[in-house]
Short mmCIF file of C-alpha atoms and ligand atoms in Angstrom, two decimals:
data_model
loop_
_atom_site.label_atom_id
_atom_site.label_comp_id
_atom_site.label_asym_id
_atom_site.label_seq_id
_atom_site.Cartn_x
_atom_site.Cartn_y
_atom_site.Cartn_z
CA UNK A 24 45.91 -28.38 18.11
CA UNK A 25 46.74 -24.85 16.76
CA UNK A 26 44.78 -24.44 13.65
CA UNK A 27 46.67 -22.61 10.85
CA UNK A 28 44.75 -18.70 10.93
CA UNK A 29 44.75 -19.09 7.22
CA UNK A 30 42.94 -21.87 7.22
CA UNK A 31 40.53 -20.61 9.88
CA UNK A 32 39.69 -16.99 7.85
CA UNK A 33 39.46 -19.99 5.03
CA UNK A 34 36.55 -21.94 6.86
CA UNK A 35 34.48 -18.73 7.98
CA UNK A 36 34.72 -17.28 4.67
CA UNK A 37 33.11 -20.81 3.25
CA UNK A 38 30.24 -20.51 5.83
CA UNK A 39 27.07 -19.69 5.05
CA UNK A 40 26.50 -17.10 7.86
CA UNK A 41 23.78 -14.56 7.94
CA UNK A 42 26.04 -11.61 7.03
CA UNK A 43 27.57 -13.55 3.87
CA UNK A 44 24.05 -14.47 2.84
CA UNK A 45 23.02 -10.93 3.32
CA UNK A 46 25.84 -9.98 0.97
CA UNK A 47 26.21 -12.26 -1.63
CA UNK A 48 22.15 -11.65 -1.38
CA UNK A 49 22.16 -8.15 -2.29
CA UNK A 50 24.62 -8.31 -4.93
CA UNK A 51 22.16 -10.60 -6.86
CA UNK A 52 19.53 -8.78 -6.07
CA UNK A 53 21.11 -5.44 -7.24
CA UNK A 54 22.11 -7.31 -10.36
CA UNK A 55 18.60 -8.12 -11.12
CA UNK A 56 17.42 -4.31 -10.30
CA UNK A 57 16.07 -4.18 -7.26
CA UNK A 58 15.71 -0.68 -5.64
CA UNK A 59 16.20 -1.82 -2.66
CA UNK A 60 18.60 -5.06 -2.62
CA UNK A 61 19.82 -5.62 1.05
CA UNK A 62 16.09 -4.51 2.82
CA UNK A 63 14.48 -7.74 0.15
CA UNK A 64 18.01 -9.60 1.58
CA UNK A 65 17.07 -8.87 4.93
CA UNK A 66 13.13 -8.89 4.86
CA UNK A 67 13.50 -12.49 3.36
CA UNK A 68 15.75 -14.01 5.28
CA UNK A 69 14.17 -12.70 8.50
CA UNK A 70 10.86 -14.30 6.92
CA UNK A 71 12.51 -17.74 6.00
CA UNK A 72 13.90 -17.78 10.30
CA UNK A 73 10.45 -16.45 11.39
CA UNK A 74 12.73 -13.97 13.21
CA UNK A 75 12.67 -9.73 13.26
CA UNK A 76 15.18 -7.99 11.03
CA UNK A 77 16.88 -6.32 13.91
CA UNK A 78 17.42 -10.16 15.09
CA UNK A 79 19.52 -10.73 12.05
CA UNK A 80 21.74 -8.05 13.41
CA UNK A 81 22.04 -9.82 16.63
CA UNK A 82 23.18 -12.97 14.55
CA UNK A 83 25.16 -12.19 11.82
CA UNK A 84 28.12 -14.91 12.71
CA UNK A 85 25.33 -17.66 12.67
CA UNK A 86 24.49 -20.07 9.95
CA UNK A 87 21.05 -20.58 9.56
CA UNK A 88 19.27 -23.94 9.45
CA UNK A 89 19.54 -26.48 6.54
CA UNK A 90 15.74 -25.72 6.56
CA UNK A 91 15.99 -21.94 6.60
CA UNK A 92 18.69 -21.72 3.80
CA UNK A 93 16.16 -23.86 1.22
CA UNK A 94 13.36 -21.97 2.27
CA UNK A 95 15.50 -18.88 1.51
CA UNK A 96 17.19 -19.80 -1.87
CA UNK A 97 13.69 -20.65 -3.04
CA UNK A 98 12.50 -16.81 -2.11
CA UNK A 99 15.50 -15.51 -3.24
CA UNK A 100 14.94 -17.35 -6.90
CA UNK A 101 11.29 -15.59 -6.86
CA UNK A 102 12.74 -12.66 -6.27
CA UNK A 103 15.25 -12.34 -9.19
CA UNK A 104 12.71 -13.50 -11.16
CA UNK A 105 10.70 -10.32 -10.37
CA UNK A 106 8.27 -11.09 -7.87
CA UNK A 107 7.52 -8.38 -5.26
CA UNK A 108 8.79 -8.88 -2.12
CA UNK A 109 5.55 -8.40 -0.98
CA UNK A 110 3.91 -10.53 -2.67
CA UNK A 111 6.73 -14.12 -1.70
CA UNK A 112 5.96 -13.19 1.96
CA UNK A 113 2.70 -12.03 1.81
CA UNK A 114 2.40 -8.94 3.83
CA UNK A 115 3.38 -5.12 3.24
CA UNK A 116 3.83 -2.99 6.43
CA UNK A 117 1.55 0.14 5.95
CA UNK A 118 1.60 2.90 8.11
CA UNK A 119 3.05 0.78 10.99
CA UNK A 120 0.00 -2.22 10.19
CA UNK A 121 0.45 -5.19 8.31
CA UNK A 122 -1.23 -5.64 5.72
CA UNK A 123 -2.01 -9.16 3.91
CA UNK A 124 -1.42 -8.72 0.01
CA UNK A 125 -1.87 -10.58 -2.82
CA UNK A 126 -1.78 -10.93 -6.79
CA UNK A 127 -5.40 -9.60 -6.44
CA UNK A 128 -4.25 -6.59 -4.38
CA UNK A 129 -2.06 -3.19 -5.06
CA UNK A 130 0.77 -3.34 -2.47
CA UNK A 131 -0.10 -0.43 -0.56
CA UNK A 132 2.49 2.27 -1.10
CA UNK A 133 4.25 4.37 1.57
CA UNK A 134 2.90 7.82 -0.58
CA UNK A 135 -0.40 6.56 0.46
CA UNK A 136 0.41 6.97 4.21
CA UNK A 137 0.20 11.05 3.22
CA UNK A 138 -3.81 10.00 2.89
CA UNK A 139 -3.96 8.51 6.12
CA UNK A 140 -2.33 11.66 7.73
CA UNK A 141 -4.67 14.06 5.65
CA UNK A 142 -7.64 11.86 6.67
CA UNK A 143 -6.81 11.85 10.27
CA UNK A 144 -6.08 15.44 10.21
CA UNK A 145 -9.63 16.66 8.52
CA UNK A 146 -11.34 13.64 10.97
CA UNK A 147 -10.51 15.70 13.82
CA UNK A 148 -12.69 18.76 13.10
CA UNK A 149 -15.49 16.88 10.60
CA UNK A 150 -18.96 16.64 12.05
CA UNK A 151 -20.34 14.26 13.37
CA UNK A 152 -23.80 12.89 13.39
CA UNK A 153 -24.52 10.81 16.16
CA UNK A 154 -21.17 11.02 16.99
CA UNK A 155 -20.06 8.96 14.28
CA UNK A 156 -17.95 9.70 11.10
CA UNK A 157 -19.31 8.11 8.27
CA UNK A 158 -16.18 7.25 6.48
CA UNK A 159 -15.75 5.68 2.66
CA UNK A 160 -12.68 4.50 1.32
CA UNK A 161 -13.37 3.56 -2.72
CA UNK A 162 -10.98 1.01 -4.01
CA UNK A 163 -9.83 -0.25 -1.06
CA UNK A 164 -7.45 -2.79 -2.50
CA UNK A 165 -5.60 -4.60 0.61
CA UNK A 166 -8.10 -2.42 2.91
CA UNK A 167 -5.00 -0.69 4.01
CA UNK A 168 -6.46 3.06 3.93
CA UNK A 169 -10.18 1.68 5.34
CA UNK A 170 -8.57 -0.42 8.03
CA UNK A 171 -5.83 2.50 9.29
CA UNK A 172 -8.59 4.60 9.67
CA UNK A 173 -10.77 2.50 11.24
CA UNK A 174 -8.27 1.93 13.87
CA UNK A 175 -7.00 5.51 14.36
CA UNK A 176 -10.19 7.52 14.57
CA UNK A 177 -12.71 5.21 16.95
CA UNK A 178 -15.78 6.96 15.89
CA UNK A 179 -15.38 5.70 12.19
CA UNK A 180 -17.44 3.57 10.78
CA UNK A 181 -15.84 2.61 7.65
CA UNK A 182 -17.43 1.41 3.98
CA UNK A 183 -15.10 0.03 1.73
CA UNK A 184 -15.53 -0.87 -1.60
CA UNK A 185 -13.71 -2.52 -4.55
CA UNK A 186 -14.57 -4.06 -7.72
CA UNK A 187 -12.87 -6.86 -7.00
CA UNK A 188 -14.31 -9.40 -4.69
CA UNK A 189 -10.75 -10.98 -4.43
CA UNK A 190 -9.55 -7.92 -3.34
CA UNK A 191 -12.46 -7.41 -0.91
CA UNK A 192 -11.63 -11.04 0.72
CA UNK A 193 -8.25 -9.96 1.49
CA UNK A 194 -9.07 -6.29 2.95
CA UNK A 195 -11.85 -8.68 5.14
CA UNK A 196 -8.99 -10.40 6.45
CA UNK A 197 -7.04 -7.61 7.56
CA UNK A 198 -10.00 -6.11 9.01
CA UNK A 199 -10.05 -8.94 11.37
CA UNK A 200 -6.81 -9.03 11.89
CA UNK A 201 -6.10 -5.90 13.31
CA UNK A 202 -10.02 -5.88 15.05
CA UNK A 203 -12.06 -3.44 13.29
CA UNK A 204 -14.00 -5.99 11.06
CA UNK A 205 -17.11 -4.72 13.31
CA UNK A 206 -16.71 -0.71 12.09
CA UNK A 207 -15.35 -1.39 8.64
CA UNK A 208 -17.88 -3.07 5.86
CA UNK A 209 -17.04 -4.31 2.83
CA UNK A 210 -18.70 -3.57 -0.26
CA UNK A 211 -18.20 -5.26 -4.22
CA UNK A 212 -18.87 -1.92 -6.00
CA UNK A 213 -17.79 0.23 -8.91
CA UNK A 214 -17.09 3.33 -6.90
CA UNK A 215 -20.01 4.44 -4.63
CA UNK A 216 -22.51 2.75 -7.30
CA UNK A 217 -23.96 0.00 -4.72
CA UNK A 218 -23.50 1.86 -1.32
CA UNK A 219 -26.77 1.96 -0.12
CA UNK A 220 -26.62 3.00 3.61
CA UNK A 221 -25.40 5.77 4.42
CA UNK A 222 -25.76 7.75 1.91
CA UNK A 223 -23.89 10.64 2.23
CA UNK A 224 -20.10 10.52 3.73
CA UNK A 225 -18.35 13.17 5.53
CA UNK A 226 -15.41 11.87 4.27
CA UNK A 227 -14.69 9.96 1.12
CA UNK A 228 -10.96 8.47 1.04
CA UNK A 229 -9.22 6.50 -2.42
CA UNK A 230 -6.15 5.68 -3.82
CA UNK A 231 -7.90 5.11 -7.29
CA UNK A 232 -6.56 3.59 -10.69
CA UNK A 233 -4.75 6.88 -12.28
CA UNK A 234 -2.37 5.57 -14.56
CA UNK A 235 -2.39 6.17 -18.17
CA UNK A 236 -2.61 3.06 -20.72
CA UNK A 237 0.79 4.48 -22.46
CA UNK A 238 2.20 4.87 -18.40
CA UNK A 239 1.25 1.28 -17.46
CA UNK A 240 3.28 0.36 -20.84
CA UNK A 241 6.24 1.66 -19.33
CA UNK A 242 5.92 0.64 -15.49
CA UNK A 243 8.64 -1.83 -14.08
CA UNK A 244 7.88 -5.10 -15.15
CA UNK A 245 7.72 -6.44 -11.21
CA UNK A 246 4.73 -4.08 -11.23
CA UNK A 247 3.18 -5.25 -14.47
CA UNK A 248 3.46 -9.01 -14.21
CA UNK A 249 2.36 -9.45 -10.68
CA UNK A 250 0.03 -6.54 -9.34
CA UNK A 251 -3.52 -6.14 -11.06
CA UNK A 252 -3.78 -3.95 -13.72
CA UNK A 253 -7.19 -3.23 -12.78
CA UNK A 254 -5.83 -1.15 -9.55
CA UNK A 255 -3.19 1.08 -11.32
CA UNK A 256 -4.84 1.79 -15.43
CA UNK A 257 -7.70 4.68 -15.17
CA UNK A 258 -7.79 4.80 -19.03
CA UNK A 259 -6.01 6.85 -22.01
CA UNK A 260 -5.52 9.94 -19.98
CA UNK A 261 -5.40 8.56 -15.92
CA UNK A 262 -8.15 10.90 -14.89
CA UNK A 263 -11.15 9.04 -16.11
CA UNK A 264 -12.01 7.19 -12.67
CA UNK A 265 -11.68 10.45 -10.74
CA UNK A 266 -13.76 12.13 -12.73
CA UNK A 267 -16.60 9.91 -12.05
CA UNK A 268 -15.87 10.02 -8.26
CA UNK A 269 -16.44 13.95 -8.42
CA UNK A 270 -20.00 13.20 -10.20
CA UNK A 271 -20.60 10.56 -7.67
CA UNK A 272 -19.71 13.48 -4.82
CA UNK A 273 -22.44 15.56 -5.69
CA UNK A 274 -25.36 12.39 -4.03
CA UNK A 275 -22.40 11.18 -1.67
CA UNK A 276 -20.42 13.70 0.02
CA UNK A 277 -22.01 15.89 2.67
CA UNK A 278 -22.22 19.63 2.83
CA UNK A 279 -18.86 20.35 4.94
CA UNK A 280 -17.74 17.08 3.95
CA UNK A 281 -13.69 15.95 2.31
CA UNK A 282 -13.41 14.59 -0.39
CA UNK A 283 -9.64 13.34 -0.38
CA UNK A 284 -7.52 11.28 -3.16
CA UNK A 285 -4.31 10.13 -4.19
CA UNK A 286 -3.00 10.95 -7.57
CA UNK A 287 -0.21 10.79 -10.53
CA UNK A 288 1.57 14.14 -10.27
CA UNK A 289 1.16 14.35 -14.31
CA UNK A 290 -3.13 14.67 -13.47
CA UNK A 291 -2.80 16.52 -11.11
CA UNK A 292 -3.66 20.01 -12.40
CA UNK A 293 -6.25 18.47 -14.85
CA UNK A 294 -8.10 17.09 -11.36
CA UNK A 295 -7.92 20.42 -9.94
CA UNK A 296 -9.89 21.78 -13.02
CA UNK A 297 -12.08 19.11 -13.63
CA UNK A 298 -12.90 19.32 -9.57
CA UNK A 299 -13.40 23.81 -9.93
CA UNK A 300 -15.78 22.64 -12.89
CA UNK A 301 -18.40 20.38 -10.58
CA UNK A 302 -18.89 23.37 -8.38
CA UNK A 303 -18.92 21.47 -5.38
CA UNK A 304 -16.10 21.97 -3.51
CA UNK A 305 -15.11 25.70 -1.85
CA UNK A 306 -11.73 24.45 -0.69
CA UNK A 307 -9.03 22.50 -2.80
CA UNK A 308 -5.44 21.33 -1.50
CA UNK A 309 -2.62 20.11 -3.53
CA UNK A 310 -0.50 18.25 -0.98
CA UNK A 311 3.03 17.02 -2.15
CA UNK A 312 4.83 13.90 -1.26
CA UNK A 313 7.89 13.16 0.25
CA UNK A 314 9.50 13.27 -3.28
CA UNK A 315 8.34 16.71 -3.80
CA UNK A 316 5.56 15.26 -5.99
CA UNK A 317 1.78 16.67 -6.19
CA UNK A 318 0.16 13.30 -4.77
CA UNK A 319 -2.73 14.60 -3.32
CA UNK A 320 -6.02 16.24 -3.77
CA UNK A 321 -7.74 17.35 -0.71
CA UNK A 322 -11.42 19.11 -1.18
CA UNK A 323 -14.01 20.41 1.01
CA UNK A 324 -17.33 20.39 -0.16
CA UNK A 325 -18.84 23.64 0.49
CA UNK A 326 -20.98 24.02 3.15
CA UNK A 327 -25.00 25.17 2.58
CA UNK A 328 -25.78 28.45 2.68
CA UNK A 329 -27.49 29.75 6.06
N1 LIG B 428 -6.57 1.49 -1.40
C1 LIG B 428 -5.55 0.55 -1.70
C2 LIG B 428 -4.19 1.16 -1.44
O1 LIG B 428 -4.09 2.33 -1.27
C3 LIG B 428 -5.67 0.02 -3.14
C4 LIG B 428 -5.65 1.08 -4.17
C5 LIG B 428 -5.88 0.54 -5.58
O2 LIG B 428 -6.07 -0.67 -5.76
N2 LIG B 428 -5.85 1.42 -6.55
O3 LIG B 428 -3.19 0.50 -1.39
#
């Protein structure tokens, strides 16, 4: 009855357990480039078990379903070929919310979650009128920055716009999801250009295009092929899109109002300028990312004279 131990450590080495799948997994993964091989392992494979990741942890000896393994292999081959992980399952966490993505949305990115902590922060001491914070987030993509604020600050109400009306569906649906479809509406516009009510914000919010065409050239090609080039490329030097947001600022933003967006680090100093030269604003922030990086503008309009 005694099985040969050889010949056991033989048979579990053969099996398709979680942990071997994680591994073998991440090599490929890390052979194709990834940045992050075993968390696209592990996000995946928790996705194709409709299980947590910290569950995988509990089961690492286990061999998953026939079922599970195809549904796997065929994320995995996605994958290597490039696609986002994002993208295969469908979701992006963002800023502890998930968020719904597709090829018509930017995957929101964890530097925009400095946005969402500016915003919150300036929220607290904005005025109000009729106690409510008239709130616009331009380019909302996903709706990840319109619907985190929505939910955080409970006297928002929200307009977000986009372009894109594909875009806009998707946002829509995480509105719903995460119940603040009723303070958050959606808008197909290029920037501000078809808000009609209200019509001045004390606080305007994006994470606009900002990339350069000669950047974009040289992005990683899982950006390139499968998120819309329409979200990242501003024009030939990445500021052009802010630089009609500041014009828009002078009908849209109120006296006292912020005016708060994400950017490259390279345009950084040229937004500063080109914000000094509207004449609007009496307060301007660079904040820095995690990275170190100068990701942020954050301006206050100036308040009117008594
Ligand atoms: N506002 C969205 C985000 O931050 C989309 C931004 C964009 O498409 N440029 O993820």
């Amino acid at each position: 009855m005694n099985q040969d131990p050889d010949k056991q450590a033989k048979d579990r080495s053969q099996t398709w357990t979680i942990l071997r799948l994680l591994e073998w997994t991440t090599d490929f993964f890390r052979s194709r480039g990834s940045e992050s091989p075993r968390l696209d392992a592990e996000i995946l494979l928790a996705h194709a078990r409709s299980c947590s990741r910290v569950e995988l942890y509990t089961a690492f000896a286990s061999e998953p379903s026939e079922e599970e393994r195809v549904a796997f292999r065929e994320m995995v081959r996605r994958r290597g070929d490039g696609m986002p992980v994002a993208q295969i399952v469908g979701y992006r966490e963002f800023y502890s919310l998930s968020f719904r993505v597709n090829e018509a949305t930017l995957i929101p990115r964890p530097e925009t979650e400095h946005l969402v902590i500016e915003a919150l922060d300036c929220a607290a001491r904005l005025n109000r009128q009729q106690n409510v914070l008239h709130v616009a987030d331009v380019g909302t993509g996903s709706g990840a920055i319109a619907v985190t604020l929505a939910k955080h600050i409970p006297d928002a109400q929200v307009v977000a716009v986009d372009i894109s009306q594909k875009a806009i569906e998707i946002a829509q649906w995480n509105a719903k999801q995460h119940e603040v479809d009723g303070r958050v509406q959606f808008l197909e516009s290029d920037l501000l250009s078809e808000v009609e009510e209200p019509t001045q914000f004390a606080m305007i919010c994006s994470n606009p295009p900002y990339v350069t065409e000669a950047e974009y050239d040289e992005l990683a090609p899982s950006v390139r092929d499968f998120e819309p080039r329409s979200a990242l490329v501003s024009g030939p030097c990445g500021t052009e899109v802010i630089e009609r947001l500041f014009e828009q600022c002078r009908e849209r933003l109120c006296s006292g109002g912020q005016l708060i967006i994400e950017l490259s680090p390279m345009i950084s100093q040229a937004c500063m300028d080109l914000g000094k030269e509207t004449g609007l604003f009496d307060e301007m922030r660079s904040i820095k990312d995690l990275s170190g990086h100068r990701r942020l503008l954050s301006m206050r309009r100036e308040s009117d004279a008594p």
